mmCIF file of C-alpha atoms in Angstrom:
data_model
loop_
_atom_site.group_PDB
_atom_site.id
_atom_site.type_symbol
_atom_site.label_atom_id
_atom_site.label_comp_id
_atom_site.label_asym_id
_atom_site.label_seq_id
_atom_site.Cartn_x
_atom_site.Cartn_y
_atom_site.Cartn_z
ATOM 1 C CA GLY V 1 -6.624 8.535 2.626
ATOM 2 C CA GLU V 2 -7.891 4.985 2.064
ATOM 3 C CA ASN V 3 -6.458 3.248 -1.138
ATOM 4 C CA VAL V 4 -5.405 -0.050 -2.071
ATOM 5 C CA GLU V 5 -3.824 -0.550 -5.452
ATOM 6 C CA GLN V 6 -3.664 -3.992 -6.931
ATOM 7 C CA HIS V 7 -1.646 -5.493 -9.780
ATOM 8 C CA PRO V 8 -1.918 -6.942 -12.176
ATOM 9 C CA SER V 9 -5.492 -6.527 -13.331
ATOM 10 C CA THR V 10 -5.207 -9.934 -15.239
ATOM 11 C CA LEU V 11 -2.981 -12.803 -14.923
ATOM 12 C CA SER V 12 -2.863 -15.900 -17.003
ATOM 13 C CA VAL V 13 -0.729 -18.841 -15.862
ATOM 14 C CA GLN V 14 -0.161 -22.471 -17.115
ATOM 15 C CA GLU V 15 -1.719 -25.196 -14.669
ATOM 16 C CA GLY V 16 1.010 -26.094 -12.227
ATOM 17 C CA ASP V 17 2.724 -22.724 -12.286
ATOM 18 C CA SER V 18 2.753 -20.106 -9.517
ATOM 19 C CA ALA V 19 0.621 -17.008 -9.213
ATOM 20 C CA VAL V 20 1.507 -13.812 -7.469
ATOM 21 C CA ILE V 21 -0.724 -10.765 -6.995
ATOM 22 C CA LYS V 22 0.409 -7.718 -5.142
ATOM 23 C CA CYS V 23 -1.329 -5.062 -3.342
ATOM 24 C CA THR V 24 -0.093 -1.623 -2.005
ATOM 25 C CA TYR V 25 -1.999 0.294 0.750
ATOM 26 C CA SER V 26 -1.402 3.877 1.920
ATOM 27 C CA ASP V 27 -2.603 3.944 5.424
ATOM 28 C CA SER V 28 -0.113 2.997 7.858
ATOM 29 C CA ALA V 29 -2.751 2.569 10.484
ATOM 30 C CA SER V 30 -4.224 -0.351 8.441
ATOM 31 C CA ASN V 31 -3.447 -3.768 10.140
ATOM 32 C CA TYR V 32 -5.633 -6.374 8.644
ATOM 33 C CA PHE V 33 -5.193 -7.644 5.113
ATOM 34 C CA PRO V 34 -7.588 -10.191 3.792
ATOM 35 C CA TRP V 35 -7.823 -11.695 0.293
ATOM 36 C CA TYR V 36 -11.072 -12.646 -1.359
ATOM 37 C CA LYS V 37 -11.730 -14.939 -4.186
ATOM 38 C CA GLN V 38 -14.822 -14.267 -6.293
ATOM 39 C CA GLU V 39 -16.256 -16.437 -9.000
ATOM 40 C CA LEU V 40 -18.444 -15.008 -11.823
ATOM 41 C CA GLY V 41 -21.800 -13.824 -10.262
ATOM 42 C CA LYS V 42 -21.079 -15.304 -6.951
ATOM 43 C CA ARG V 43 -20.156 -13.689 -3.385
ATOM 44 C CA PRO V 44 -16.526 -12.998 -2.509
ATOM 45 C CA GLN V 45 -15.150 -15.625 -0.354
ATOM 46 C CA LEU V 46 -12.194 -15.210 2.210
ATOM 47 C CA ILE V 47 -9.347 -17.430 1.377
ATOM 48 C CA ILE V 48 -6.722 -16.058 3.652
ATOM 49 C CA ASP V 49 -5.948 -13.105 5.811
ATOM 50 C CA ILE V 50 -3.052 -11.633 7.650
ATOM 51 C CA ARG V 51 -2.645 -9.134 10.689
ATOM 52 C CA SER V 52 0.112 -6.650 10.785
ATOM 53 C CA ASN V 53 2.015 -8.610 13.551
ATOM 54 C CA VAL V 54 3.059 -11.171 11.339
ATOM 55 C CA GLY V 55 4.976 -11.201 8.118
ATOM 56 C CA GLU V 56 3.807 -14.420 6.434
ATOM 57 C CA LYS V 57 0.841 -16.878 6.643
ATOM 58 C CA LYS V 58 0.323 -20.047 4.586
ATOM 59 C CA ASP V 59 -2.553 -22.378 4.167
ATOM 60 C CA GLN V 60 -1.803 -25.442 1.835
ATOM 61 C CA ARG V 61 -1.105 -23.935 -1.654
ATOM 62 C CA ILE V 62 -1.900 -20.364 -0.629
ATOM 63 C CA ALA V 63 0.460 -17.847 1.094
ATOM 64 C CA VAL V 64 0.274 -14.141 2.095
ATOM 65 C CA THR V 65 3.201 -12.153 2.637
ATOM 66 C CA LEU V 66 3.241 -8.668 4.251
ATOM 67 C CA ASN V 67 5.890 -5.882 4.347
ATOM 68 C CA LYS V 68 4.662 -3.182 6.626
ATOM 69 C CA THR V 69 7.707 -0.843 5.865
ATOM 70 C CA ALA V 70 6.932 -0.869 2.227
ATOM 71 C CA LYS V 71 3.132 -0.961 2.842
ATOM 72 C CA HIS V 72 2.511 -3.812 0.481
ATOM 73 C CA PHE V 73 1.185 -7.450 0.699
ATOM 74 C CA SER V 74 1.111 -10.269 -1.756
ATOM 75 C CA LEU V 75 -0.942 -13.228 -2.476
ATOM 76 C CA HIS V 76 0.969 -16.461 -3.506
ATOM 77 C CA ILE V 77 -0.811 -19.372 -4.976
ATOM 78 C CA THR V 78 1.406 -22.432 -5.868
ATOM 79 C CA GLU V 79 0.693 -25.456 -8.103
ATOM 80 C CA THR V 80 -2.312 -23.615 -9.609
ATOM 81 C CA GLN V 81 -5.264 -25.405 -10.864
ATOM 82 C CA PRO V 82 -8.150 -24.596 -13.342
ATOM 83 C CA GLU V 83 -10.424 -24.102 -10.400
ATOM 84 C CA ASP V 84 -8.322 -21.335 -9.173
ATOM 85 C CA SER V 85 -9.527 -19.225 -12.031
ATOM 86 C CA ALA V 86 -11.571 -16.467 -10.643
ATOM 87 C CA VAL V 87 -11.141 -12.787 -9.598
ATOM 88 C CA TYR V 88 -9.069 -12.212 -6.416
ATOM 89 C CA PHE V 89 -9.401 -8.960 -4.400
ATOM 90 C CA CYS V 90 -7.044 -7.686 -1.648
ATOM 91 C CA ALA V 91 -8.432 -5.516 1.166
ATOM 92 C CA GLU V 92 -7.251 -3.588 4.050
ATOM 93 C CA GLY V 93 -8.867 -2.745 7.179
ATOM 94 C CA MET V 94 -7.979 -1.295 10.632
ATOM 95 C CA ASP V 95 -9.070 -2.395 14.123
ATOM 96 C CA SER V 96 -10.400 1.164 14.942
ATOM 97 C CA SER V 97 -13.028 1.017 12.098
ATOM 98 C CA TYR V 98 -15.703 -1.177 10.741
ATOM 99 C CA LYS V 99 -15.026 -1.471 7.009
ATOM 100 C CA LEU V 100 -12.835 -3.226 4.410
ATOM 101 C CA ILE V 101 -11.475 -1.169 1.431
ATOM 102 C CA PHE V 102 -10.970 -3.547 -1.570
ATOM 103 C CA GLY V 103 -8.291 -3.327 -4.294
ATOM 104 C CA SER V 104 -9.665 -3.259 -8.019
ATOM 105 C CA GLY V 105 -9.161 -7.057 -8.466
ATOM 106 C CA THR V 106 -7.085 -9.505 -10.455
ATOM 107 C CA ARG V 107 -8.684 -11.739 -12.981
ATOM 108 C CA LEU V 108 -6.635 -15.014 -12.801
ATOM 109 C CA LEU V 109 -6.825 -17.581 -15.681
ATOM 110 C CA VAL V 110 -5.192 -20.921 -15.137
ATOM 111 C CA ARG V 111 -4.852 -22.644 -18.419
ATOM 112 C CA PRO V 112 -5.219 -26.457 -18.439
ATOM 113 C CA ALA L 1 -23.461 -23.851 8.918
ATOM 114 C CA ALA L 2 -25.652 -20.733 8.846
ATOM 115 C CA GLY L 3 -24.522 -18.138 6.308
ATOM 116 C CA VAL L 4 -25.442 -14.516 5.595
ATOM 117 C CA ILE L 5 -28.855 -14.298 4.193
ATOM 118 C CA GLN L 6 -29.813 -11.593 1.934
ATOM 119 C CA SER L 7 -33.231 -11.046 0.442
ATOM 120 C CA PRO L 8 -34.434 -10.532 -2.313
ATOM 121 C CA ARG L 9 -32.007 -12.417 -4.444
ATOM 122 C CA HIS L 10 -33.279 -10.317 -7.557
ATOM 123 C CA LEU L 11 -34.933 -7.085 -7.815
ATOM 124 C CA ILE L 12 -36.129 -5.159 -10.788
ATOM 125 C CA LYS L 13 -37.388 -1.453 -10.191
ATOM 126 C CA GLU L 14 -38.086 1.413 -12.218
ATOM 127 C CA LYS L 15 -36.450 4.718 -12.057
ATOM 128 C CA ARG L 16 -37.467 6.913 -9.380
ATOM 129 C CA GLU L 17 -38.892 4.089 -7.329
ATOM 130 C CA THR L 18 -37.624 2.716 -3.940
ATOM 131 C CA ALA L 19 -36.284 -0.544 -2.835
ATOM 132 C CA THR L 20 -35.461 -2.167 0.392
ATOM 133 C CA LEU L 21 -32.750 -4.851 0.720
ATOM 134 C CA LYS L 22 -32.448 -6.914 3.777
ATOM 135 C CA CYS L 23 -29.675 -8.770 5.452
ATOM 136 C CA TYR L 24 -29.635 -11.372 8.160
ATOM 137 C CA PRO L 25 -26.078 -11.824 9.472
ATOM 138 C CA ILE L 26 -24.691 -15.140 10.806
ATOM 139 C CA PRO L 27 -25.895 -15.825 14.511
ATOM 140 C CA ARG L 28 -23.994 -13.950 17.142
ATOM 141 C CA HIS L 29 -22.406 -11.762 14.634
ATOM 142 C CA ASP L 30 -22.793 -8.075 15.564
ATOM 143 C CA THR L 31 -21.295 -6.200 12.723
ATOM 144 C CA VAL L 32 -22.806 -5.749 9.230
ATOM 145 C CA TYR L 33 -21.352 -4.241 6.196
ATOM 146 C CA TRP L 34 -23.066 -3.195 3.002
ATOM 147 C CA TYR L 35 -21.140 -3.148 -0.343
ATOM 148 C CA GLN L 36 -22.045 -2.181 -3.942
ATOM 149 C CA GLN L 37 -20.434 -3.998 -6.819
ATOM 150 C CA GLY L 38 -21.183 -2.844 -10.228
ATOM 151 C CA PRO L 39 -20.121 -5.150 -13.313
ATOM 152 C CA GLY L 40 -16.360 -5.787 -13.391
ATOM 153 C CA GLN L 41 -15.699 -3.559 -10.374
ATOM 154 C CA ASP L 42 -14.630 -4.126 -7.013
ATOM 155 C CA PRO L 43 -17.011 -4.066 -4.056
ATOM 156 C CA GLN L 44 -17.383 -0.431 -2.855
ATOM 157 C CA PHE L 45 -18.065 0.145 0.625
ATOM 158 C CA LEU L 46 -21.328 1.911 1.616
ATOM 159 C CA ILE L 47 -21.805 1.565 5.362
ATOM 160 C CA SER L 48 -21.471 -0.594 8.290
ATOM 161 C CA PHE L 49 -23.111 -1.076 11.745
ATOM 162 C CA TYR L 50 -21.445 -2.484 14.883
ATOM 163 C CA GLU L 51 -24.096 -3.392 17.738
ATOM 164 C CA LYS L 52 -26.959 -1.521 15.941
ATOM 165 C CA MET L 53 -25.194 1.765 15.654
ATOM 166 C CA GLN L 54 -23.756 3.030 12.572
ATOM 167 C CA SER L 55 -19.956 2.602 12.782
ATOM 168 C CA ASP L 56 -18.478 3.757 9.305
ATOM 169 C CA LYS L 57 -19.811 5.284 6.146
ATOM 170 C CA GLY L 58 -18.568 5.160 2.686
ATOM 171 C CA SER L 59 -19.560 6.162 -0.572
ATOM 172 C CA ILE L 60 -23.231 5.785 0.121
ATOM 173 C CA PRO L 61 -25.565 8.324 -1.685
ATOM 174 C CA ASP L 62 -27.788 10.479 0.445
ATOM 175 C CA ARG L 63 -30.664 8.821 -1.234
ATOM 176 C CA PHE L 64 -29.815 5.753 0.576
ATOM 177 C CA SER L 65 -30.357 4.958 4.076
ATOM 178 C CA ALA L 66 -29.607 1.800 6.240
ATOM 179 C CA GLN L 67 -30.284 0.764 9.826
ATOM 180 C CA GLN L 68 -29.451 -2.340 12.013
ATOM 181 C CA PHE L 69 -32.307 -3.745 14.131
ATOM 182 C CA SER L 70 -32.567 -5.225 17.481
ATOM 183 C CA ASP L 71 -32.131 -8.771 16.233
ATOM 184 C CA TYR L 72 -29.041 -7.583 14.168
ATOM 185 C CA HIS L 73 -30.515 -7.827 10.808
ATOM 186 C CA SER L 74 -30.062 -4.720 8.627
ATOM 187 C CA GLU L 75 -31.967 -3.190 5.782
ATOM 188 C CA LEU L 76 -30.636 -0.792 3.058
ATOM 189 C CA ASN L 77 -33.339 1.504 1.816
ATOM 190 C CA MET L 78 -32.957 3.109 -1.724
ATOM 191 C CA SER L 79 -34.962 5.909 -2.815
ATOM 192 C CA SER L 80 -35.277 7.892 -6.109
ATOM 193 C CA LEU L 81 -33.458 4.945 -7.948
ATOM 194 C CA GLU L 82 -31.329 5.838 -10.866
ATOM 195 C CA LEU L 83 -30.059 3.672 -13.746
ATOM 196 C CA GLY L 84 -26.611 3.665 -12.164
ATOM 197 C CA ASP L 85 -27.683 2.054 -8.954
ATOM 198 C CA SER L 86 -28.134 -1.174 -10.961
ATOM 199 C CA ALA L 87 -25.641 -3.368 -9.272
ATOM 200 C CA LEU L 88 -24.943 -6.379 -7.237
ATOM 201 C CA TYR L 89 -25.388 -5.430 -3.415
ATOM 202 C CA PHE L 90 -23.575 -7.487 -0.788
ATOM 203 C CA CYS L 91 -24.029 -7.634 2.805
ATOM 204 C CA ALA L 92 -21.256 -9.239 5.031
ATOM 205 C CA SER L 93 -21.252 -9.857 8.684
ATOM 206 C CA SER L 94 -18.373 -10.394 11.293
ATOM 207 C CA TYR L 95 -18.052 -10.935 14.876
ATOM 208 C CA ASP L 96 -15.934 -8.881 17.584
ATOM 209 C CA GLU L 97 -14.979 -5.368 17.927
ATOM 210 C CA GLY L 98 -13.062 -3.866 14.925
ATOM 211 C CA VAL L 99 -12.566 -5.165 11.455
ATOM 212 C CA THR L 100 -12.133 -8.826 11.299
ATOM 213 C CA GLU L 101 -13.162 -11.881 9.233
ATOM 214 C CA ALA L 102 -16.054 -10.824 7.143
ATOM 215 C CA PHE L 103 -18.500 -13.253 5.408
ATOM 216 C CA PHE L 104 -20.489 -12.223 2.453
ATOM 217 C CA GLY L 105 -23.981 -12.874 1.734
ATOM 218 C CA GLN L 106 -25.030 -14.237 -1.808
ATOM 219 C CA GLY L 107 -25.993 -10.663 -2.759
ATOM 220 C CA THR L 108 -29.041 -8.886 -4.217
ATOM 221 C CA ARG L 109 -28.986 -8.006 -7.816
ATOM 222 C CA LEU L 110 -30.876 -4.699 -8.410
ATOM 223 C CA THR L 111 -31.733 -3.854 -11.948
ATOM 224 C CA VAL L 112 -33.154 -0.436 -12.326
ATOM 225 C CA VAL L 113 -35.113 -0.028 -15.590
#
């Protein structure tokens, strides 16, 4: 069935350090994996996404890696800044459907 | 740039009342998703529409119904409201067949008292 496990639930890092959040999915048919950032009381905003035909995608300080064999994907944030503090959600979807299933979220705190 | 518009932004209802939430997708987007997010929870998928037809259904209670109209806006109708329905309700929209980049609206905060 559809299920996305996300770890860790909370993550505290020093400004300038890297942060890594991992998600595991169960449905091998899933082929779309976005990451959303949500600040308190605001809407989730897409920060990066990846499709199953690539293994890595990078956008400035943010990168996502995908391991299809192991069914997991990760978000990497380098040179973290206090404004990176938020809740990050991974999600999975597939071309044959019209829904995104979200992970449980990771609360990232970047200490100045 | 135009974004997903949701109305109202805030809504307070009493138990057993009904509520209607509206969503206006980004122009030319043909897919609408509805999500429910409780405090400290992840967004839970409720239902989606593609080209005005229901495309996928998630954990939407039978007391809720939704539809997408000819102008692609969508409405989520909630009846016999319960205290547990209090949550942030997000609508998201995307373009093209199948799941793709989805943009979220600002949400409607529903409080049931």
